[in-house]
Amino acid sequence: MSDIAATTAESPARSPLAAEVSRRRTFAIISHPDAGKTTLTEKLLLFGGAINLAGQVKAKGERRNTRSDWMKIERERGISVVTSVMTFEFEGLVFNLLDTPGHEDFSEDTYRTLTAVDSAVMVIDAAKGIEARTRKLFEVCRLRDIPIITFINKMDRESRDVFELLDEIEKTLALDTTPMTWPVGRGRDFLGTYDVVNGGVRLLEGGGAKTGAAQQIEIEELAKLSANLDVSAVKDELELVTEASKPFELEAFREGHLTPVYFGSALRNFGVGDLLEGLGKFAPEPRAQDSDQRKVEATDPRMSAFVFKIQANMDPNHRDRIAFARLCSGKLSRGMKAKLVRTGKSMPLSSPQFFFAQDRSVADEAFAGDVVGIPNHGTLRIGDTLTEGEDFNFVGVPSFAPEIVRRVRLTDAMKAKKLKEALQQMSEEGVVQVFRPRDGAPALVGVVGALQLDVLKARLEAEYSLPVEFEVSEFQLARWVSSDDRKKLDTFIAANTSSIADDVDGDPVYLARNEFYLGYTKERAEGIEFTNVKDVK
Ligand code: GDP
């Protein structure tokens, strides 16, 4: 076992399951488009030797700027099946990197994926700082107190003041920072990073291409390397950083209050090794998951999993779907039977897809922390729990209030019933959310990313022969409404019928024209809670 893996071992006499679980690090990358997620992903995969996958990530990156039509969606979705989960091994650890779709394929899947990880890497463009998308994704992480490791990228270019960047993280995200490395030189004079914990400077040039590791020198030697560098100023700065930084505290990190910060350049494969090492050392192993009955420990030998994403095959001749399930406990092996708790029925897991990049010998098994793809014909829904027979449901795969709301217009009014069924299916699969106005008006659909609408339109046409158009509706916002006092809720609903709709579970949703209306209504609705996140039951 490697050094990293050894440091995480809690006791020498663990069961084989516990040993497998403790090797897992399941994480996602959160970032704003163009911060360098794709580039960093490629470099991380190179460390694990998953070079073929790295090529595919790139292919996706190159294509992503094209607006998707039917064929392109198909291609893009096809590729994202491959890139949904990327597994690589490094120094005895198994890293599961779950893809968080960005750019135009940003969708609710992006948010939901964050419910299936144990930690996240936040990539920040050094010239831009915290951007809108990063902040949103961070908020989703915070819902579950997911520990965050920060990678400040593009240090090879002009950046903002580094102290200011850290200050921004602390202030806007209410997240303490501990720099683990510190950049020496800036922009074109970026020479490398200082190891704040162990001392010594790692140089950008001369770092091995694969490892990014480090020709290590002492600060005094820097003067020989760059005439532009004021070595005494660098020394002063490093002294300040070392003295003034908050010490790294594992517990505060694990609770989501403190982030270790690494500096680097994904493009030049610099600092990526430090980041990966940090992930291995600090990121938690698969955590216990809450269910409606009990907390489920990852090392519990009974298999359990929940579905967080469903990928449809866009080929209309193949109605199969792949449900992505995160294993929460035990071991899943090919051919085993699982209980789908929602229906009480047993389903054979005859051909689950395992996502091992390297180690083929274990490709027929997955352990808590891993993600498996389960082919099915529409049986599985978002939020479904699979067990070895027990009756409990995992909680915490939420729905998120849509950012785009549209009314569905059917060109053939005779097919209204069929549309209703189709929309029900689509919302169960998490393609879009569907809201049925109480006043009987046509259904509204809500999404967080525009591509979801394209996918819905394409699938309704291909799978149900339903041509639909989307119209801008008078409503822009949707919030779930609830109250401890049932009477108050009923009164509120009765007074606002024309703005109330039911979601897929029949829970009431308040529709608002805009933020102003929403604020106005909220102020007057005493005892009513408006939420933009709802746990899927
Ligand atoms: P994504 O949208 O977050 O996946 O970003 P990409 O990985 O596609 O990167 C966006 C652009 O930034 C591309 O042109 C990359 O080549 C570039 N880029 C990524 N990382 C770095 C870096 O460390 N330094 C520089 N100079 N450019 C970078």
Coordinates of C-alpha atoms and ligand atoms in Angstrom, one line a residue:
M1 CA 0.0 0.0 0.0
S2 CA 1.3 3.5 -0.8
D3 CA 2.1 6.1 1.8
I4 CA -1.1 8.0 1.1
A5 CA -3.3 4.9 1.4
A6 CA -1.4 3.9 4.6
T7 CA -2.1 7.2 6.3
T8 CA -5.8 6.7 5.9
A9 CA -5.8 3.2 7.4
E10 CA -7.6 3.3 10.7
S11 CA -6.8 -0.1 12.0
P12 CA -4.6 -2.9 10.6
A13 CA -7.3 -5.6 10.8
R14 CA -9.9 -4.3 8.5
S15 CA -12.2 -6.4 6.5
P16 CA -11.6 -6.7 2.7
L17 CA -14.7 -4.5 2.2
A18 CA -13.4 -1.8 4.6
A19 CA -10.1 -1.9 2.9
E20 CA -11.7 -1.4 -0.5
V21 CA -13.9 1.4 0.8
S22 CA -11.0 3.3 2.4
R23 CA -9.2 3.4 -0.9
R24 CA -12.0 5.3 -2.6
R25 CA -12.1 9.0 -3.2
T26 CA -15.3 10.0 -5.1
F27 CA -15.3 13.6 -6.2
A28 CA -16.4 16.2 -8.8
I29 CA -14.9 19.3 -10.2
I30 CA -16.9 22.5 -9.7
S31 CA -16.0 25.5 -11.8
H32 CA -17.3 28.2 -14.1
P33 CA -17.0 27.5 -17.9
D34 CA -13.5 28.1 -19.2
A35 CA -11.8 28.0 -15.8
G36 CA -10.0 24.8 -17.0
K37 CA -12.1 21.9 -15.8
T38 CA -11.5 19.9 -19.0
T39 CA -7.8 20.5 -19.0
L40 CA -7.4 19.6 -15.4
T41 CA -9.5 16.5 -15.9
E42 CA -7.2 15.3 -18.7
K43 CA -4.2 15.9 -16.6
L44 CA -5.6 14.1 -13.6
L45 CA -6.5 11.1 -15.8
L46 CA -2.9 11.1 -17.1
F47 CA -1.7 10.5 -13.6
G48 CA -3.8 7.4 -13.4
G49 CA -2.7 6.2 -16.9
A50 CA -6.3 6.5 -18.3
I51 CA -4.9 8.1 -21.4
N52 CA -7.7 6.9 -23.7
L53 CA -10.3 8.5 -21.6
A54 CA -8.3 11.7 -21.5
G55 CA -8.5 11.8 -25.3
Q56 CA -12.3 11.5 -25.1
V57 CA -12.5 14.3 -22.6
K58 CA -10.7 16.5 -25.1
A59 CA -13.0 15.5 -27.9
K60 CA -15.9 16.6 -25.8
G61 CA -14.1 19.9 -25.0
E62 CA -13.5 20.7 -28.6
R63 CA -17.1 20.1 -29.6
R64 CA -18.8 21.8 -26.8
N65 CA -19.1 25.2 -28.4
T66 CA -21.5 24.0 -31.1
R67 CA -25.1 24.5 -30.3
S68 CA -26.8 21.1 -30.2
D69 CA -29.1 19.9 -32.8
W70 CA -30.6 16.4 -32.7
M71 CA -27.5 14.6 -34.0
K72 CA -25.2 16.6 -31.9
I73 CA -27.2 16.0 -28.8
E74 CA -27.0 12.3 -29.6
R75 CA -23.3 12.5 -30.0
E76 CA -22.7 14.6 -27.0
R77 CA -24.9 12.5 -24.8
G78 CA -23.2 9.4 -26.2
I79 CA -19.8 10.8 -25.2
S80 CA -21.1 11.9 -21.8
V81 CA -22.1 8.3 -21.0
V82 CA -18.4 7.6 -21.2
T83 CA -17.3 10.7 -19.3
S84 CA -20.0 10.6 -16.7
V85 CA -17.7 8.7 -14.4
M86 CA -13.9 8.5 -14.8
T87 CA -12.1 6.1 -12.6
F88 CA -8.3 6.1 -12.2
E89 CA -5.9 4.7 -9.7
F90 CA -3.0 6.6 -8.2
E91 CA -0.7 5.4 -5.5
G92 CA -3.0 2.7 -4.3
L93 CA -6.1 4.8 -4.2
V94 CA -9.2 4.6 -6.5
F95 CA -10.4 8.0 -7.6
N96 CA -13.9 8.3 -9.1
L97 CA -14.3 11.6 -10.8
L98 CA -17.9 12.3 -11.6
D99 CA -18.5 14.7 -14.5
T100 CA -20.5 17.8 -13.8
P101 CA -21.8 18.9 -17.2
G102 CA -21.0 22.5 -17.9
H103 CA -21.4 25.0 -20.8
E104 CA -24.7 24.4 -22.6
D105 CA -25.0 20.9 -21.3
F106 CA -25.3 22.4 -17.8
S107 CA -28.4 20.9 -16.3
E108 CA -30.0 19.5 -13.2
D109 CA -27.7 16.5 -13.6
T110 CA -24.8 18.9 -12.8
Y111 CA -26.4 19.7 -9.4
R112 CA -27.5 16.1 -8.7
T113 CA -24.1 14.7 -9.4
L114 CA -22.9 16.7 -6.4
T115 CA -25.2 14.7 -4.2
A116 CA -23.2 11.5 -5.2
V117 CA -19.7 12.7 -4.3
D118 CA -17.8 12.9 -1.0
S119 CA -15.6 15.9 -1.9
A120 CA -15.2 18.5 -4.7
V121 CA -12.3 20.3 -6.3
M122 CA -13.1 23.9 -7.0
V123 CA -11.2 25.3 -10.0
I124 CA -10.8 29.0 -10.1
D125 CA -9.4 31.0 -13.0
A126 CA -6.7 33.2 -11.3
A127 CA -7.6 36.2 -13.5
K128 CA -11.3 36.0 -12.7
G129 CA -11.8 34.7 -9.1
I130 CA -15.1 33.3 -8.0
E131 CA -17.6 33.4 -10.9
A132 CA -21.3 32.9 -11.0
R133 CA -21.5 29.2 -11.9
T134 CA -18.8 28.2 -9.3
R135 CA -20.7 30.0 -6.7
K136 CA -24.0 28.2 -7.5
L137 CA -22.3 24.8 -7.5
F138 CA -20.5 25.7 -4.3
E139 CA -23.9 26.4 -2.7
V140 CA -25.1 22.9 -3.7
C141 CA -22.0 21.4 -2.1
R142 CA -22.7 23.4 1.0
L143 CA -26.2 21.8 1.3
R144 CA -24.4 18.6 2.3
D145 CA -21.2 20.2 3.8
I146 CA -19.1 18.6 1.1
P147 CA -15.4 19.3 1.7
I148 CA -13.8 21.5 -1.0
I149 CA -10.2 21.5 -2.3
T150 CA -9.4 24.7 -4.2
F151 CA -7.1 24.8 -7.3
I152 CA -6.3 28.3 -8.5
N153 CA -5.6 27.7 -12.2
K154 CA -3.9 29.6 -15.0
M155 CA -1.1 30.9 -12.8
D156 CA 1.1 31.0 -16.0
R157 CA -0.9 34.0 -17.1
E158 CA -1.6 37.4 -15.6
S159 CA -3.6 36.9 -12.4
R160 CA -5.4 38.9 -9.8
D161 CA -3.6 39.6 -6.6
V162 CA -3.3 36.3 -4.8
F163 CA -4.2 37.6 -1.3
E164 CA -7.2 39.2 -2.8
L165 CA -8.3 35.9 -4.4
L166 CA -8.1 34.2 -1.1
D167 CA -10.0 37.0 0.6
E168 CA -12.7 36.7 -2.0
I169 CA -13.1 33.0 -1.3
E170 CA -13.4 33.7 2.4
K171 CA -15.8 36.5 2.1
T172 CA -18.1 35.4 -0.8
L173 CA -18.3 31.7 0.2
A174 CA -17.8 32.0 3.9
L175 CA -15.0 29.4 3.6
D176 CA -11.7 29.7 5.4
T177 CA -8.6 29.1 3.3
T178 CA -5.3 27.6 4.0
P179 CA -2.7 27.9 1.1
M180 CA -0.8 24.7 0.8
T181 CA 1.4 26.1 -1.9
W182 CA 2.1 29.7 -2.9
P183 CA 3.0 31.0 -6.4
V184 CA 6.5 32.4 -6.9
G185 CA 6.5 35.0 -9.6
R186 CA 3.4 36.0 -11.5
G187 CA 2.2 35.8 -15.0
R188 CA 5.0 35.4 -17.5
D189 CA 7.5 35.3 -14.6
F190 CA 5.6 32.5 -12.8
L191 CA 8.5 30.2 -11.8
G192 CA 6.7 27.6 -9.7
T193 CA 5.2 27.2 -6.2
Y194 CA 6.5 27.3 -2.7
D195 CA 5.5 24.4 -0.5
V196 CA 4.0 26.2 2.5
V197 CA 3.9 23.0 4.6
N198 CA 7.3 21.5 3.9
G199 CA 9.3 24.5 2.5
G200 CA 11.2 24.5 -0.8
V201 CA 10.2 25.7 -4.2
R202 CA 9.0 23.5 -7.0
L203 CA 9.9 24.8 -10.4
L204 CA 7.6 25.0 -13.4
E205 CA 10.3 24.3 -15.9
G206 CA 12.0 21.0 -15.4
G207 CA 8.9 19.4 -13.8
G208 CA 8.4 16.0 -15.3
A209 CA 5.6 16.1 -17.8
K210 CA 3.8 13.2 -16.3
T211 CA 4.1 13.9 -12.6
G212 CA 4.5 17.6 -12.7
A213 CA 6.9 16.9 -9.9
A214 CA 9.2 19.0 -9.0
Q215 CA 12.6 20.1 -9.2
Q216 CA 13.0 21.3 -5.7
I217 CA 15.3 24.2 -4.8
E218 CA 15.8 26.6 -1.9
I219 CA 14.5 30.2 -2.1
E220 CA 18.0 31.7 -2.3
E221 CA 18.7 29.8 -5.5
L222 CA 15.8 31.6 -7.2
A223 CA 17.9 34.6 -8.0
K224 CA 19.9 32.6 -10.5
L225 CA 16.8 31.7 -12.4
S226 CA 15.1 35.0 -13.0
A227 CA 16.6 38.4 -13.2
N228 CA 13.1 39.9 -12.8
L229 CA 12.5 38.4 -9.5
D230 CA 13.1 40.4 -6.3
V231 CA 14.2 37.5 -4.1
S232 CA 14.0 39.4 -0.8
A233 CA 10.4 40.5 -1.6
V234 CA 9.5 36.9 -2.4
K235 CA 11.1 35.8 0.9
D236 CA 9.1 38.5 2.8
E237 CA 5.9 37.4 1.1
L238 CA 6.4 33.7 1.9
E239 CA 7.2 34.6 5.5
L240 CA 4.0 36.5 5.7
V241 CA 2.0 33.7 4.1
T242 CA 3.5 31.1 6.4
E243 CA 2.9 33.2 9.5
A244 CA -0.5 34.7 8.7
S245 CA -2.2 31.7 7.1
K246 CA -4.7 29.7 9.1
P247 CA -3.2 26.3 9.9
F248 CA -4.8 23.4 8.0
E249 CA -7.3 21.6 10.1
L250 CA -8.6 18.3 8.8
E251 CA -11.8 18.5 10.8
A252 CA -12.7 22.0 9.6
F253 CA -12.0 20.9 6.1
R254 CA -14.1 17.7 6.4
E255 CA -17.0 19.7 7.8
G256 CA -16.8 22.0 4.8
H257 CA -15.6 25.2 6.7
L258 CA -12.0 25.3 5.4
T259 CA -10.5 24.7 2.0
P260 CA -6.8 23.9 1.3
V261 CA -5.7 26.0 -1.7
Y262 CA -3.2 24.9 -4.4
F263 CA -1.9 27.0 -7.2
G264 CA -0.9 25.8 -10.6
S265 CA -1.5 25.6 -14.3
A266 CA -3.5 22.7 -15.6
L267 CA -2.4 23.5 -19.2
R268 CA 1.3 23.2 -18.2
N269 CA 0.5 20.3 -15.9
F270 CA 1.9 22.2 -13.0
G271 CA 0.5 21.8 -9.5
V272 CA -1.8 19.0 -10.6
G273 CA 0.3 16.4 -8.7
D274 CA 0.1 18.5 -5.5
L275 CA -3.6 18.7 -5.9
L276 CA -4.0 14.9 -6.4
E277 CA -1.8 14.2 -3.5
G278 CA -4.0 16.6 -1.4
L279 CA -7.1 14.8 -2.6
G280 CA -5.6 11.5 -1.6
K281 CA -4.5 12.7 1.8
F282 CA -7.4 14.9 2.9
A283 CA -10.5 14.1 0.9
P284 CA -12.8 11.7 2.9
E285 CA -13.4 8.2 2.0
P286 CA -17.0 7.3 1.2
R287 CA -19.2 8.8 3.8
A288 CA -22.2 7.4 5.7
Q289 CA -25.5 8.3 3.9
D290 CA -28.7 9.3 5.5
S291 CA -31.8 7.2 4.8
D292 CA -35.3 7.6 6.1
Q293 CA -34.7 4.7 8.5
R294 CA -31.1 4.9 9.6
K295 CA -27.6 6.2 8.7
V296 CA -26.1 3.7 6.3
E297 CA -22.3 3.2 6.9
A298 CA -20.2 2.6 3.8
T299 CA -18.7 -0.4 5.4
D300 CA -22.1 -2.0 6.0
P301 CA -21.7 -5.3 4.1
R302 CA -25.3 -5.1 2.7
M303 CA -25.3 -3.5 -0.7
S304 CA -27.2 -0.2 -1.1
A305 CA -27.2 2.5 -3.8
F306 CA -29.2 5.4 -5.1
V307 CA -29.8 6.7 -8.6
F308 CA -28.7 10.2 -9.2
K309 CA -28.6 10.4 -13.0
I310 CA -30.4 8.8 -15.9
Q311 CA -29.0 8.7 -19.4
A312 CA -31.3 7.9 -22.2
N313 CA -30.1 6.2 -25.4
M314 CA -30.9 8.8 -28.0
D315 CA -31.4 6.1 -30.6
P316 CA -35.2 5.8 -31.0
N317 CA -34.9 2.1 -31.7
H318 CA -33.3 1.5 -28.3
R319 CA -35.5 2.4 -25.5
D320 CA -32.9 1.4 -22.9
R321 CA -31.6 3.9 -20.4
I322 CA -28.6 3.8 -18.1
A323 CA -29.3 4.7 -14.5
F324 CA -26.2 5.9 -12.7
A325 CA -26.2 4.7 -9.2
R326 CA -23.8 5.6 -6.4
L327 CA -23.0 2.7 -4.1
C328 CA -23.5 3.7 -0.5
S329 CA -22.6 0.5 1.2
G330 CA -21.4 -3.0 0.6
K331 CA -20.3 -4.6 -2.7
L332 CA -22.2 -4.9 -6.0
S333 CA -21.3 -7.8 -8.2
R334 CA -22.5 -8.7 -11.6
G335 CA -25.7 -10.8 -11.6
M336 CA -26.8 -10.0 -8.1
K337 CA -30.4 -9.1 -7.4
A338 CA -31.4 -5.8 -5.9
K339 CA -34.6 -4.6 -4.4
L340 CA -36.0 -1.5 -5.9
V341 CA -37.5 -0.1 -2.7
R342 CA -40.1 2.2 -4.3
T343 CA -41.9 -0.7 -6.0
G344 CA -40.8 -3.4 -3.6
K345 CA -39.8 -5.5 -6.7
S346 CA -36.6 -7.3 -7.2
M347 CA -34.5 -6.5 -10.2
P348 CA -31.5 -8.5 -11.5
L349 CA -28.4 -6.5 -12.0
S350 CA -27.4 -8.7 -14.9
S351 CA -25.3 -6.3 -16.9
P352 CA -24.2 -3.3 -14.8
Q353 CA -21.5 -1.2 -16.3
F354 CA -18.4 -0.8 -14.2
F355 CA -16.1 2.1 -14.8
F356 CA -12.7 0.9 -14.1
A357 CA -10.0 2.5 -16.1
Q358 CA -7.2 0.1 -15.3
D359 CA -7.7 -2.7 -13.0
R360 CA -9.7 -5.2 -15.1
S361 CA -9.4 -7.9 -12.5
V362 CA -12.0 -6.2 -10.3
A363 CA -14.2 -5.0 -13.1
D364 CA -17.0 -7.3 -12.0
E365 CA -17.3 -5.7 -8.7
A366 CA -17.9 -2.3 -7.3
F367 CA -17.7 -1.0 -3.7
A368 CA -19.3 1.7 -1.7
G369 CA -18.2 5.0 -3.2
D370 CA -18.1 3.7 -6.7
V371 CA -20.7 4.5 -9.4
V372 CA -22.2 1.8 -11.6
G373 CA -24.4 2.2 -14.7
I374 CA -27.5 0.0 -14.7
P375 CA -29.2 -0.5 -18.0
N376 CA -33.0 -0.6 -17.7
H377 CA -36.1 0.2 -19.7
G378 CA -37.5 3.1 -17.7
T379 CA -37.9 1.1 -14.4
L380 CA -35.5 3.3 -12.5
R381 CA -36.1 6.9 -11.5
I382 CA -34.0 9.7 -10.1
G383 CA -33.7 9.3 -6.4
D384 CA -34.5 5.5 -6.4
T385 CA -32.9 3.4 -3.7
L386 CA -31.6 -0.1 -4.4
T387 CA -30.9 -2.5 -1.5
E388 CA -30.3 -6.2 -0.8
G389 CA -33.8 -6.5 0.5
E390 CA -34.0 -3.9 3.2
D391 CA -36.7 -1.2 3.2
F392 CA -35.2 2.2 3.4
N393 CA -34.9 5.1 1.1
F394 CA -31.9 7.4 0.9
V395 CA -32.7 11.0 1.4
G396 CA -30.9 13.9 -0.1
V397 CA -31.2 13.6 -3.9
P398 CA -33.0 16.9 -4.3
S399 CA -34.8 18.8 -7.0
F400 CA -33.7 22.3 -7.7
A401 CA -35.9 25.2 -8.6
P402 CA -35.7 25.8 -12.3
E403 CA -34.1 28.8 -13.8
I404 CA -36.0 28.6 -17.1
V405 CA -39.7 28.0 -17.1
R406 CA -41.6 27.3 -20.4
R407 CA -45.1 26.4 -21.3
V408 CA -45.4 23.3 -23.5
R409 CA -47.5 23.8 -26.6
L410 CA -48.7 20.7 -28.4
T411 CA -49.3 21.1 -32.1
D412 CA -51.8 18.2 -32.1
A413 CA -54.4 18.9 -29.4
M414 CA -55.7 15.3 -29.7
K415 CA -52.6 14.0 -28.1
A416 CA -52.9 15.8 -24.7
K417 CA -53.3 12.5 -22.7
K418 CA -50.2 11.0 -24.4
L419 CA -48.3 14.2 -23.6
K420 CA -49.3 14.0 -20.0
E421 CA -47.9 10.5 -19.7
A422 CA -44.7 11.4 -21.6
L423 CA -44.0 14.4 -19.4
Q424 CA -44.6 12.2 -16.3
Q425 CA -42.0 9.8 -17.6
M426 CA -39.5 12.5 -18.5
S427 CA -39.8 14.2 -15.1
E428 CA -39.3 10.8 -13.4
E429 CA -36.1 10.4 -15.4
G430 CA -35.0 13.9 -14.4
V431 CA -34.9 15.3 -18.0
V432 CA -37.1 18.3 -16.9
Q433 CA -39.4 19.2 -14.1
V434 CA -43.1 19.4 -14.9
F435 CA -45.5 21.7 -13.1
R436 CA -49.2 21.3 -13.6
P437 CA -51.1 24.5 -12.9
R438 CA -54.1 24.1 -10.6
D439 CA -56.2 26.2 -12.9
G440 CA -56.0 23.6 -15.7
A441 CA -53.7 25.6 -18.0
P442 CA -51.2 23.6 -20.1
A443 CA -48.3 22.1 -18.3
L444 CA -45.1 24.1 -17.6
V445 CA -41.7 22.6 -17.7
G446 CA -38.7 23.9 -15.7
V447 CA -35.0 23.4 -16.3
V448 CA -31.7 24.9 -15.1
G449 CA -30.0 24.5 -18.4
A450 CA -31.3 25.2 -21.9
L451 CA -30.1 22.0 -23.4
Q452 CA -32.6 20.1 -21.2
L453 CA -35.3 21.7 -23.3
D454 CA -33.7 20.5 -26.6
V455 CA -33.3 17.0 -25.2
L456 CA -37.0 17.0 -24.1
K457 CA -38.2 18.2 -27.5
A458 CA -36.1 15.6 -29.3
R459 CA -37.1 12.8 -27.0
L460 CA -40.8 13.6 -27.2
E461 CA -40.7 13.5 -30.9
A462 CA -38.5 10.4 -31.2
E463 CA -40.0 8.3 -28.5
Y464 CA -43.6 9.5 -28.4
S465 CA -44.2 11.1 -31.9
L466 CA -45.2 14.2 -30.1
P467 CA -44.1 17.4 -31.7
V468 CA -44.0 20.2 -29.2
E469 CA -43.0 23.8 -29.0
F470 CA -42.0 25.8 -25.9
E471 CA -43.5 29.2 -25.2
V472 CA -42.4 31.8 -22.8
S473 CA -44.8 31.8 -20.0
E474 CA -45.9 34.6 -17.8
F475 CA -44.1 32.8 -15.0
Q476 CA -40.3 32.8 -14.6
L477 CA -39.7 31.4 -11.2
A478 CA -41.0 28.4 -9.2
R479 CA -40.7 27.8 -5.5
W480 CA -41.9 24.9 -3.4
V481 CA -44.3 26.1 -0.7
S482 CA -44.8 24.4 2.6
S483 CA -45.9 25.2 6.2
D484 CA -46.0 23.6 9.6
D485 CA -49.6 24.7 9.7
R486 CA -51.6 22.8 7.2
K487 CA -54.5 25.4 7.4
K488 CA -52.2 28.3 6.6
L489 CA -50.9 26.4 3.5
D490 CA -54.4 25.7 2.3
T491 CA -55.4 29.3 2.8
F492 CA -52.4 30.5 0.9
I493 CA -53.0 28.1 -2.0
A494 CA -56.7 29.0 -2.2
A495 CA -55.8 32.7 -2.3
N496 CA -53.2 32.1 -5.1
T497 CA -54.8 29.4 -7.2
S498 CA -53.8 30.9 -10.5
S499 CA -50.1 30.9 -9.4
I500 CA -50.1 27.4 -7.9
A501 CA -49.0 24.2 -9.7
D502 CA -48.3 20.6 -8.7
D503 CA -44.9 19.1 -9.2
V504 CA -44.4 15.4 -10.2
D505 CA -45.1 14.2 -6.7
G506 CA -48.2 16.4 -6.3
D507 CA -46.4 18.9 -4.0
P508 CA -47.5 22.5 -4.4
V509 CA -45.3 25.0 -6.2
Y510 CA -45.8 28.8 -6.3
L511 CA -45.1 30.3 -9.7
A512 CA -44.0 33.9 -9.8
R513 CA -43.6 36.4 -12.6
N514 CA -40.3 37.6 -11.3
E515 CA -38.2 38.2 -8.2
F516 CA -40.2 41.3 -7.3
Y517 CA -43.5 39.4 -7.3
L518 CA -41.9 36.6 -5.4
G519 CA -40.6 38.9 -2.7
Y520 CA -43.9 40.7 -2.5
T521 CA -45.9 37.5 -2.1
K522 CA -43.3 36.1 0.5
E523 CA -43.6 39.2 2.6
R524 CA -47.4 38.7 2.9
A525 CA -47.4 35.0 3.3
E526 CA -46.8 34.6 7.0
G527 CA -45.9 31.1 8.1
I528 CA -45.3 29.9 4.6
E529 CA -41.9 28.6 3.6
F530 CA -40.6 29.1 0.0
T531 CA -37.8 26.8 -1.0
N532 CA -35.7 26.4 -4.1
V533 CA -34.5 22.9 -3.2
K534 CA -36.7 19.9 -2.6
D535 CA -35.6 16.5 -1.5
V536 CA -36.8 13.8 -3.9
K537 CA -38.9 11.2 -2.0
Ligands
GDP1 P1 -13.5 24.3 -19.0 O1 -14.5 25.0 -19.8 O2 -13.5 24.7 -17.6 O3 -13.6 22.8 -19.2 O4 -12.1 24.8 -19.5 P2 -11.0 24.2 -20.5 O5 -10.2 23.2 -19.8 O6 -11.7 23.8 -21.8 O7 -10.1 25.5 -20.7 C1 -10.6 26.7 -21.2 C2 -9.4 27.4 -21.9 O8 -8.4 27.8 -21.0 C3 -8.7 26.5 -23.0 O9 -8.3 27.3 -24.0 C4 -7.5 26.0 -22.2 O10 -6.4 25.7 -23.0 C5 -7.2 27.2 -21.3 N1 -6.5 26.8 -20.1 C6 -6.8 25.8 -19.2 N2 -6.0 25.8 -18.2 C7 -5.0 26.7 -18.4 C8 -3.8 27.1 -17.7 O11 -3.5 26.6 -16.7 N3 -3.2 28.2 -18.3 C9 -3.5 28.8 -19.5 N4 -2.8 29.8 -19.9 N5 -4.6 28.4 -20.1 C10 -5.4 27.4 -19.6

